[in-house]
mmCIF file of C-alpha atoms in Angstrom:
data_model
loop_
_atom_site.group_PDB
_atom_site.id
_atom_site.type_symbol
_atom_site.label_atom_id
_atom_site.label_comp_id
_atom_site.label_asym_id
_atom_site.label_seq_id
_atom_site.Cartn_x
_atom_site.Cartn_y
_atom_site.Cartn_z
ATOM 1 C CA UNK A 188 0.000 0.000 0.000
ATOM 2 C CA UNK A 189 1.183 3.541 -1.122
ATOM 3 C CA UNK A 190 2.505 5.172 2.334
ATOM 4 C CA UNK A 191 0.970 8.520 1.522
ATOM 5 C CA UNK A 192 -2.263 6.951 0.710
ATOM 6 C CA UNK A 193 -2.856 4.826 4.012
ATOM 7 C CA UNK A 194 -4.912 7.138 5.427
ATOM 8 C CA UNK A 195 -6.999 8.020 2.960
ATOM 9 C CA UNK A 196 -7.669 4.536 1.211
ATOM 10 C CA UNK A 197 -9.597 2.047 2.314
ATOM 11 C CA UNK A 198 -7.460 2.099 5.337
ATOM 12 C CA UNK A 199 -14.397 22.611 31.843
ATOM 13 C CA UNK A 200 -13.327 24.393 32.578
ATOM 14 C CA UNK A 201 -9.961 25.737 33.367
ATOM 15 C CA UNK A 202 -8.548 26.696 36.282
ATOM 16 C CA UNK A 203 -5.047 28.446 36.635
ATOM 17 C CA UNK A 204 -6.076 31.431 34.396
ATOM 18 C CA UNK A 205 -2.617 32.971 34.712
ATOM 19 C CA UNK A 206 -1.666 30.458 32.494
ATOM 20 C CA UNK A 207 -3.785 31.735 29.757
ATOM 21 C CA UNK A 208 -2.249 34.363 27.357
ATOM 22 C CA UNK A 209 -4.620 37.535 26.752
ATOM 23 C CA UNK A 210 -6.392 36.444 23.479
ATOM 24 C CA UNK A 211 -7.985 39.564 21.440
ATOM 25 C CA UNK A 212 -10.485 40.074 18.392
ATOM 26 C CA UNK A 213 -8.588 39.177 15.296
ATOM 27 C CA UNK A 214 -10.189 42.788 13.709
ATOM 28 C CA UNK A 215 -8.421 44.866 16.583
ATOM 29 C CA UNK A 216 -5.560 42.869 16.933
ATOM 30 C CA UNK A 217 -2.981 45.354 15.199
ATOM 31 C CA UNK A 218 -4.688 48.745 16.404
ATOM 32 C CA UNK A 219 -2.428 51.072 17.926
ATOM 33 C CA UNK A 220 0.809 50.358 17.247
ATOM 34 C CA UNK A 221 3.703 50.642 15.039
ATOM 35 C CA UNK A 222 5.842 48.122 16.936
ATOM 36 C CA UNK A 223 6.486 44.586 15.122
ATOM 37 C CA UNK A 224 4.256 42.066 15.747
ATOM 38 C CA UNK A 225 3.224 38.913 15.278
ATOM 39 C CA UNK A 226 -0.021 38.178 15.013
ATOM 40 C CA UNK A 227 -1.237 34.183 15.290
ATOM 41 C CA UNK A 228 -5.314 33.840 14.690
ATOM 42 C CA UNK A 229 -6.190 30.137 15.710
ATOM 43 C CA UNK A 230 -9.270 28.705 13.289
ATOM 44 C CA UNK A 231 -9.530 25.460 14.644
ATOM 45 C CA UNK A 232 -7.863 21.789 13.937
ATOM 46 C CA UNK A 233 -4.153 22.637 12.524
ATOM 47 C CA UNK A 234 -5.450 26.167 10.736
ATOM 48 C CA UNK A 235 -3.689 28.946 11.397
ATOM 49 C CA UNK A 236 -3.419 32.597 10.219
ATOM 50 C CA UNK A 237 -0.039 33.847 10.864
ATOM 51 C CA UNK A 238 0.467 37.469 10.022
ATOM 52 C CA UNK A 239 3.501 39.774 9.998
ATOM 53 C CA UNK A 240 4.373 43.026 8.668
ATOM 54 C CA UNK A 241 1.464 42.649 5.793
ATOM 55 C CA UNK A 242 2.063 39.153 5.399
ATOM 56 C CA UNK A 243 -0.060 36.587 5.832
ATOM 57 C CA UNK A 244 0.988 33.029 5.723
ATOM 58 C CA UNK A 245 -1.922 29.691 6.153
ATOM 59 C CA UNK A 246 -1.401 26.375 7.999
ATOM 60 C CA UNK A 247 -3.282 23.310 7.331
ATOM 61 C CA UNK A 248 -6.590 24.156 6.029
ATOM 62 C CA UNK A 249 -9.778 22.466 7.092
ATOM 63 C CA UNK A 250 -12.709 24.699 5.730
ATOM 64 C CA UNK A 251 -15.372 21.919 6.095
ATOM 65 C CA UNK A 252 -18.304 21.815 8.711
ATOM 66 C CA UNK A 253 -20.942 19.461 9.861
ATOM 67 C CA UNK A 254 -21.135 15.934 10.112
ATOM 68 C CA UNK A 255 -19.266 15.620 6.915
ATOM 69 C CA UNK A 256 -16.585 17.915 7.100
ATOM 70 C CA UNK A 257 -13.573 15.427 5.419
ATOM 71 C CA UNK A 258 -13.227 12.142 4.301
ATOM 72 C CA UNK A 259 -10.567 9.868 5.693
ATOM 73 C CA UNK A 260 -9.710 6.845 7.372
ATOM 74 C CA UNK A 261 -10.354 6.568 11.059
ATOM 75 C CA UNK A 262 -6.772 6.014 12.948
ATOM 76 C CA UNK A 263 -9.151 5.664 15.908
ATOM 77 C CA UNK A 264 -11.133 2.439 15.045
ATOM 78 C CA UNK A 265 -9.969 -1.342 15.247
ATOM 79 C CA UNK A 266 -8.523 -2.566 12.072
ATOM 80 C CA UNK A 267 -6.792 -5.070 10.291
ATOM 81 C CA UNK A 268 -2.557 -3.375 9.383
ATOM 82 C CA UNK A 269 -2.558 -5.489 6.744
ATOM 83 C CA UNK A 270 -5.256 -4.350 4.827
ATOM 84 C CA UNK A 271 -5.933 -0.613 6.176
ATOM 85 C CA UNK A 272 -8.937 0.605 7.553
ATOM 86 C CA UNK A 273 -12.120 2.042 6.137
ATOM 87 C CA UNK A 274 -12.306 5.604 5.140
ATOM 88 C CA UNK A 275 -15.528 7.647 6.327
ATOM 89 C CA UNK A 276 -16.707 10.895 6.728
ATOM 90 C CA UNK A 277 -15.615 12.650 9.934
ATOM 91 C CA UNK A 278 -17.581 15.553 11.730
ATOM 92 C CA UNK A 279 -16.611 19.106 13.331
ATOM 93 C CA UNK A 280 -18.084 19.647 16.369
ATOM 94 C CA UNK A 281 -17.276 23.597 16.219
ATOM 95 C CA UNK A 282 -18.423 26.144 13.931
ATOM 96 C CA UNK A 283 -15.676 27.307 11.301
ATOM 97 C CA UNK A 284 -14.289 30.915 11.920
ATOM 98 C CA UNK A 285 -14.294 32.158 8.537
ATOM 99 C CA UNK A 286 -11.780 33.612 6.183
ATOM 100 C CA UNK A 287 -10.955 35.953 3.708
ATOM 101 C CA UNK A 288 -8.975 34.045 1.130
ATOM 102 C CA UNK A 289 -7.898 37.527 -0.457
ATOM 103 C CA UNK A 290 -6.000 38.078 2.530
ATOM 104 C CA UNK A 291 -3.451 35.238 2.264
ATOM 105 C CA UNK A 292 -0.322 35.688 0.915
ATOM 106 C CA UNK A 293 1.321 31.715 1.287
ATOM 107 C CA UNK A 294 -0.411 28.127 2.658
ATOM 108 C CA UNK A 295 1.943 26.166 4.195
ATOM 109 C CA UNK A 296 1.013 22.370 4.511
ATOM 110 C CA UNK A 297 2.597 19.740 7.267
ATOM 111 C CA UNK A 298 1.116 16.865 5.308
ATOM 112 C CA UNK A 299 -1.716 16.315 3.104
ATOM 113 C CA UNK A 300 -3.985 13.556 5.553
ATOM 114 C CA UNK A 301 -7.758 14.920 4.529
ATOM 115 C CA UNK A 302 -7.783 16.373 8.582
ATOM 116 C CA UNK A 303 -4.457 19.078 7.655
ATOM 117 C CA UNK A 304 -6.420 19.964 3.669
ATOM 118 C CA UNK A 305 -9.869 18.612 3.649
ATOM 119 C CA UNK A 306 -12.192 18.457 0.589
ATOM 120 C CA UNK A 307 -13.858 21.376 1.035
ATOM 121 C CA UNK A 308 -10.453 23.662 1.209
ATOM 122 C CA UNK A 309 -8.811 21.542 -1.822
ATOM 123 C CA UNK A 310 -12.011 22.829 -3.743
ATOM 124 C CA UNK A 311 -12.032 26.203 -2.268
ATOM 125 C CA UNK A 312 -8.714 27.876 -2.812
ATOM 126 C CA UNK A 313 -6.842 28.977 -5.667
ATOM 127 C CA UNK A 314 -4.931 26.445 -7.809
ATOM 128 C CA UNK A 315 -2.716 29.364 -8.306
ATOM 129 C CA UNK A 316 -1.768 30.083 -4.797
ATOM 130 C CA UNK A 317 1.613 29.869 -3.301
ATOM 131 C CA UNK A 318 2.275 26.951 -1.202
ATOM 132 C CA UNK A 319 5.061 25.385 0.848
ATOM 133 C CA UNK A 320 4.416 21.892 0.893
ATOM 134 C CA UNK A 321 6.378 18.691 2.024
ATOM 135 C CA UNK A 322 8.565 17.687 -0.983
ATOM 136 C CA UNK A 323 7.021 13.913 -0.486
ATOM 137 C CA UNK A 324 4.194 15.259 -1.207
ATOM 138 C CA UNK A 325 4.547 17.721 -3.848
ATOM 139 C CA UNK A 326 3.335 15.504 -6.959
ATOM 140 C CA UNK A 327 0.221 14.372 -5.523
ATOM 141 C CA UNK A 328 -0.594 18.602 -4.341
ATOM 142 C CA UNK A 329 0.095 18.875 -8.148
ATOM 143 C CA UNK A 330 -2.404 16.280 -8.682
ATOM 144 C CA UNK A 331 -5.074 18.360 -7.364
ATOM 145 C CA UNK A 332 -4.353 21.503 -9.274
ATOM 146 C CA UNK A 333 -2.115 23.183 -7.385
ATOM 147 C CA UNK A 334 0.329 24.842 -9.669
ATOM 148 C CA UNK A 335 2.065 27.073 -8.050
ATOM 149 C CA UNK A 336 4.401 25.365 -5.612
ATOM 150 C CA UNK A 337 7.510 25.121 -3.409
ATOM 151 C CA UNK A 338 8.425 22.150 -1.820
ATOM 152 C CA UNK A 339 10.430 21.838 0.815
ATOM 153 C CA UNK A 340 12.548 18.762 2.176
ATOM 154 C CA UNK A 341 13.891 18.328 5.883
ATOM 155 C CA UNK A 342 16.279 21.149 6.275
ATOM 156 C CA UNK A 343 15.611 23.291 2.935
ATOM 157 C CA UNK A 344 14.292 27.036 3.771
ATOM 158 C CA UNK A 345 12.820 29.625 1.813
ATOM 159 C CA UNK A 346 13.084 33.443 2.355
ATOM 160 C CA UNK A 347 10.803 36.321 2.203
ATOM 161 C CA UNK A 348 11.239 39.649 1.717
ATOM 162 C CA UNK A 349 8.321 42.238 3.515
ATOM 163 C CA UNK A 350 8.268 45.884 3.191
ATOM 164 C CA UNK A 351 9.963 46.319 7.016
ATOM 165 C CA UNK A 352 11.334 42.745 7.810
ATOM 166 C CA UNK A 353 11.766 38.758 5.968
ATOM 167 C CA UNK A 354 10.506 35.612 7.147
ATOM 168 C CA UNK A 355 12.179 32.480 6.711
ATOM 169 C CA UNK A 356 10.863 29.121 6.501
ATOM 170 C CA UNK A 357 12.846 25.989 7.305
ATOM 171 C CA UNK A 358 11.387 22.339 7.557
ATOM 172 C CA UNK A 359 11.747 20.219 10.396
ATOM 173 C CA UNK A 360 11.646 16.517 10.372
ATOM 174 C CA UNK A 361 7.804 15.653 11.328
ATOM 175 C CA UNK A 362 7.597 11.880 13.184
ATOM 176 C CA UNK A 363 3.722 11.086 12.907
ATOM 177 C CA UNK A 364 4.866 8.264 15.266
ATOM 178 C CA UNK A 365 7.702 6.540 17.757
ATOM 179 C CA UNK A 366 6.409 3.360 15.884
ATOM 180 C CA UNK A 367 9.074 3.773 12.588
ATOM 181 C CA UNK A 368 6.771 0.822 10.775
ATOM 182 C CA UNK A 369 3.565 3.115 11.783
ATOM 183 C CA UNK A 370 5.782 6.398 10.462
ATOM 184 C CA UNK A 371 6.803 4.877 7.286
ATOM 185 C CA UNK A 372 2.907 3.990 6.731
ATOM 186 C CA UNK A 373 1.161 7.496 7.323
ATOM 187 C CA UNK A 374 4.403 9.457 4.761
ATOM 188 C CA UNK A 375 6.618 12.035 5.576
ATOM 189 C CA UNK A 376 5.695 15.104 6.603
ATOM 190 C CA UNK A 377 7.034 18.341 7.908
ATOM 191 C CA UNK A 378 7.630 20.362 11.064
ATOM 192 C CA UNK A 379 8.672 24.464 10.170
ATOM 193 C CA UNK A 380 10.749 26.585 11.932
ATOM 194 C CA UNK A 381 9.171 30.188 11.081
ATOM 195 C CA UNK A 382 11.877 33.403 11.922
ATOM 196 C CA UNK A 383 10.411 36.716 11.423
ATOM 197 C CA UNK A 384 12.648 39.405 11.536
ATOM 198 C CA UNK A 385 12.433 43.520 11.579
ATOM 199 C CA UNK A 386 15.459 45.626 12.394
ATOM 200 C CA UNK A 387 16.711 43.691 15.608
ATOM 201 C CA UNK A 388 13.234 42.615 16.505
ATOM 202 C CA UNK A 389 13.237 39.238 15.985
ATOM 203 C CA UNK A 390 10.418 36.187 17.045
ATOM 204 C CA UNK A 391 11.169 32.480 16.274
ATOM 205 C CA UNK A 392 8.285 30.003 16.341
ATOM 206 C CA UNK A 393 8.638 26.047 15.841
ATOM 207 C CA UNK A 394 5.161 24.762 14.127
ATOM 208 C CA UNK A 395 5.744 21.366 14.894
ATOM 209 C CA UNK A 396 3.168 19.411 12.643
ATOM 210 C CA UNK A 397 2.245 15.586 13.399
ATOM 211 C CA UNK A 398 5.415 14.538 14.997
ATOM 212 C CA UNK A 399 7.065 13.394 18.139
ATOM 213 C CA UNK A 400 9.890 14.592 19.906
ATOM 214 C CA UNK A 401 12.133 11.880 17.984
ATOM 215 C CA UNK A 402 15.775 12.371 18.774
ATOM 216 C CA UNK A 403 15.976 13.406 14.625
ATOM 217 C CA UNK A 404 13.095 16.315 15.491
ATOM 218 C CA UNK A 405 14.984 17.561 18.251
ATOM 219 C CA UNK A 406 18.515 17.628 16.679
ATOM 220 C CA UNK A 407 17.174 19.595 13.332
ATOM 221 C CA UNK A 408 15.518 21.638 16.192
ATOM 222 C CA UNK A 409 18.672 22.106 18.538
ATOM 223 C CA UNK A 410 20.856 22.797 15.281
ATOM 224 C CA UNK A 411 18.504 26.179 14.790
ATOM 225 C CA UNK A 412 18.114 27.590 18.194
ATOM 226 C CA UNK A 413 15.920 28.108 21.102
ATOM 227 C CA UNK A 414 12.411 29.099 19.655
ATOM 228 C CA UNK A 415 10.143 31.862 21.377
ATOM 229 C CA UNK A 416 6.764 29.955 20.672
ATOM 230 C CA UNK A 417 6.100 26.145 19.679
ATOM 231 C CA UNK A 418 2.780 25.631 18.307
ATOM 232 C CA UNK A 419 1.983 21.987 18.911
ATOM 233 C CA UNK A 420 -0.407 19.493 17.445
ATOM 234 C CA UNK A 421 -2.052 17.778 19.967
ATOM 235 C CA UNK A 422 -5.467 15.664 20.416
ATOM 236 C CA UNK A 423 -3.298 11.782 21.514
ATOM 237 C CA UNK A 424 -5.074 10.850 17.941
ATOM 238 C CA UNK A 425 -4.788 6.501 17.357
ATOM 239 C CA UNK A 426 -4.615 5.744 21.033
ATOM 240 C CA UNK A 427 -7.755 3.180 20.655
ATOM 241 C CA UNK A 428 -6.412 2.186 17.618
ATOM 242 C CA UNK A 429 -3.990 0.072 15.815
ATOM 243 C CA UNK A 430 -1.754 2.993 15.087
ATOM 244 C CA UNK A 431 -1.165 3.680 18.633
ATOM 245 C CA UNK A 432 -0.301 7.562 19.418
ATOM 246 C CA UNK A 433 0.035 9.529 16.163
ATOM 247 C CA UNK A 434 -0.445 13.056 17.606
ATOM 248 C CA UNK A 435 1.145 14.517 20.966
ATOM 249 C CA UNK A 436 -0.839 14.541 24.019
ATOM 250 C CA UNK A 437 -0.401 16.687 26.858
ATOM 251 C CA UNK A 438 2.374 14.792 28.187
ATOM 252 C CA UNK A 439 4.458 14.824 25.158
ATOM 253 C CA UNK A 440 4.025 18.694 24.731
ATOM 254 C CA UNK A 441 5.028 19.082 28.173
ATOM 255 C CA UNK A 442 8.153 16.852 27.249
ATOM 256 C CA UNK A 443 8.663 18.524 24.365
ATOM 257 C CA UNK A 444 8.798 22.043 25.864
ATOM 258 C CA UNK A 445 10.942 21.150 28.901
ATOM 259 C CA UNK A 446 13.250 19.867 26.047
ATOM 260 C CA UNK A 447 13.121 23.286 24.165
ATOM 261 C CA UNK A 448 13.998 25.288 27.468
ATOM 262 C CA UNK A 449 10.335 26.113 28.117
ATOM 263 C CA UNK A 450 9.077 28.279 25.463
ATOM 264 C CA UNK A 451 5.616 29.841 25.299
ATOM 265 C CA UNK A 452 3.292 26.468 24.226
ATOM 266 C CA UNK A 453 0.343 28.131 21.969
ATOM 267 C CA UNK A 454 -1.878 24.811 21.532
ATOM 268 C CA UNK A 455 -3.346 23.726 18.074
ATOM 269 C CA UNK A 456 -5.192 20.726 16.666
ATOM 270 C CA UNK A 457 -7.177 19.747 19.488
ATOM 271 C CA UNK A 458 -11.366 20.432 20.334
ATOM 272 C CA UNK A 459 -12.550 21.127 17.019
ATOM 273 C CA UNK A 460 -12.680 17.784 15.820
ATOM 274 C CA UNK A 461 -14.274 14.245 17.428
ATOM 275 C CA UNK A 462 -11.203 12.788 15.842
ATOM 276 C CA UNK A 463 -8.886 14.668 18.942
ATOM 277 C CA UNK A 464 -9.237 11.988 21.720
ATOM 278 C CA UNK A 465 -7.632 14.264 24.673
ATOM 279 C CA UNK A 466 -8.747 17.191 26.136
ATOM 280 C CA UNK A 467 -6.886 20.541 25.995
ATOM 281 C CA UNK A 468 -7.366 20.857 29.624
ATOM 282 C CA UNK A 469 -5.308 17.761 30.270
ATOM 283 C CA UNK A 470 -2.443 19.970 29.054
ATOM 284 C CA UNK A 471 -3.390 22.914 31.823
ATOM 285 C CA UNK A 472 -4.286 20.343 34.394
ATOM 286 C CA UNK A 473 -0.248 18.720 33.890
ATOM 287 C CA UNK A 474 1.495 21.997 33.534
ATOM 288 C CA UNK A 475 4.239 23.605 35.799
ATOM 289 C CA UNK A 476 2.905 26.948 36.046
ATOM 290 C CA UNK A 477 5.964 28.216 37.441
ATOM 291 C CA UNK A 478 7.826 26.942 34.022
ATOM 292 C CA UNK A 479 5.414 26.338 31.428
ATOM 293 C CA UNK A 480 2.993 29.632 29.449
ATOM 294 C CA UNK A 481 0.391 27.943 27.949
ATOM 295 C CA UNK A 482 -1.003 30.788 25.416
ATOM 296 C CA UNK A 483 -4.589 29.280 25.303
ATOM 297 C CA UNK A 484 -7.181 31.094 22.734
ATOM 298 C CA UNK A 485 -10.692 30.258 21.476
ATOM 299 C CA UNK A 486 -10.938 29.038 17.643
ATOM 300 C CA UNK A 487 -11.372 32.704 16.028
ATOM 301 C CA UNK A 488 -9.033 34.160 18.439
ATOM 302 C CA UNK A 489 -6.052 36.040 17.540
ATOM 303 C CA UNK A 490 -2.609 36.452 20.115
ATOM 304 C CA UNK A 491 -0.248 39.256 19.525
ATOM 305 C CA UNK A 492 3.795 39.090 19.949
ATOM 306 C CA UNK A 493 5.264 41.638 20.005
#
């Protein structure tokens, strides 16, 4: 079976609120200052808006809603490894933000399983936009129509010039499990490194995709620097299935980050979808607050660094 098909074939509250970074409304997010910024608006799953200095760069698209928001296998269900499971619609159980697509500049993809670029966002966006993609899976995004293209292999970074600053992009090895049998099944993906830069203001954020904290991920990691925000997916997806863990759970993030000198943790890829097995609030509930920020914001919420 084709690797980068497996998945897709027939295969309360919170306490501790000084934990919780100050989220705002993504429309006032920038007023009042000339100071750089970065400006993160969560929209659920592993969908970002990540704006800088008239920039804006998206993660991961999932667009869909309802009870059939993407098609895909179901890492969560009891099957047979040798012969894959059974793909199915999968449901939201949140309402989706919104977006303006004439406001993005780049999409950047970890991977292409249906729950990181479902259906409804591979029909919605323009063949002709810009994308960073994983270079493993660069022919099958061309498959679909998407024309305009840069892919990027484990260590290979791209620069971008804005009118006061430039971003660079740099891929990180992404382990979608310990397991290297499971890994080698679900494709290689990627983990980025984003740097934005502005005179000698400078924020470094680790988007870590579907991965692990692998001794690979955390050399290419090490080998770059000490980031100011990682951006982790979580959810402890496959747990009850065959798969085993294929997404962190609050445990690993809290690994993770201790590994990474404690950086501010701004949590993805968890609540919006039934597919997310953990609760966000096991990460709060497990957290050092004397060590660990957790930058916690509602799907439509934006955070500001500045």
């Amino acid at each position: 079976m084709n690797r980068r098909d497996f998945m897709r074939s027939g295969l309360g509250g919170i306490a501790a609120a000084a934990t919780i970074a100050h989220s705002v409304n993504a429309a006032n997010a920038t007023a009042g200052t000339d100071t750089p910024a970065l400006e993160i608006s969560w929209l659920g799953a592993a969908t970002m808006l990540i704006a800088f200095d008239g920039f804006t760069i998206l993660t991961d698209p999932i667009f869909g809603e309802g009870k059939e928001t993407y098609f895909m296998a179901d890492p969560n269900a009891m099957f047979d490894l040798k012969t894959g499971p059974t793909a199915r619609y999968h449901a939201r159980t949140t309402v989706f933000p919104g977006i303006d697509l004439s406001s993005i500049d780049l999409m950047m993809l970890s991977h292409l399983h249906e729950d990181h670029f479902d259906q409804k966002a591979e029909a919605t966006l323009p063949k002709t936009l810009p994308t960073i993609v994983p270079s493993a899976d660069a022919a099958k995004l061309a498959s679909k129509g998407f024309s305009n293209q840069t892919p990027l292999d484990w260590g290979d970074s791209k620069s971008i010039t804005t009118p006061n600053g430039k971003i660079t992009l740099t891929a990180i090895p992404a382990h979608h499990s310990v397991n290297p049998q499971v890994n080698a099944m679900l494709g290689k993906g990627n983990g980025y490194w984003l740097r934005f830069e502005s005179g000698n203001w400078q924020k470094d954020v680790y988007w870590t995709g579907d991965t692990f904290a692998t001794d690979t991920v955390m050399n290419a990691v090490r080998n770059i620097g000490r980031p100011d925000i990682v951006i982790p997916h979580m959810g402890a997806v496959g747990t009850t299935g065959p798969l085993g863990l294929i997404s962190m759970g609050a445990e690993q993030v809290l690994d993770l980050s201790a590994k990474l000198d404690h950086p501010n943790i701004l949590p993805i890829h968890h609540s919006t979808l039934p597919l997310y097995l953990e609760p966000v609030s096991r990460l709060i509930e497990q957290a050092d607050f004397a060590r660990n920020r957790i930058d916690l914001i509602a799907e439509g919420s934006t955070i500001r660094y500045s």
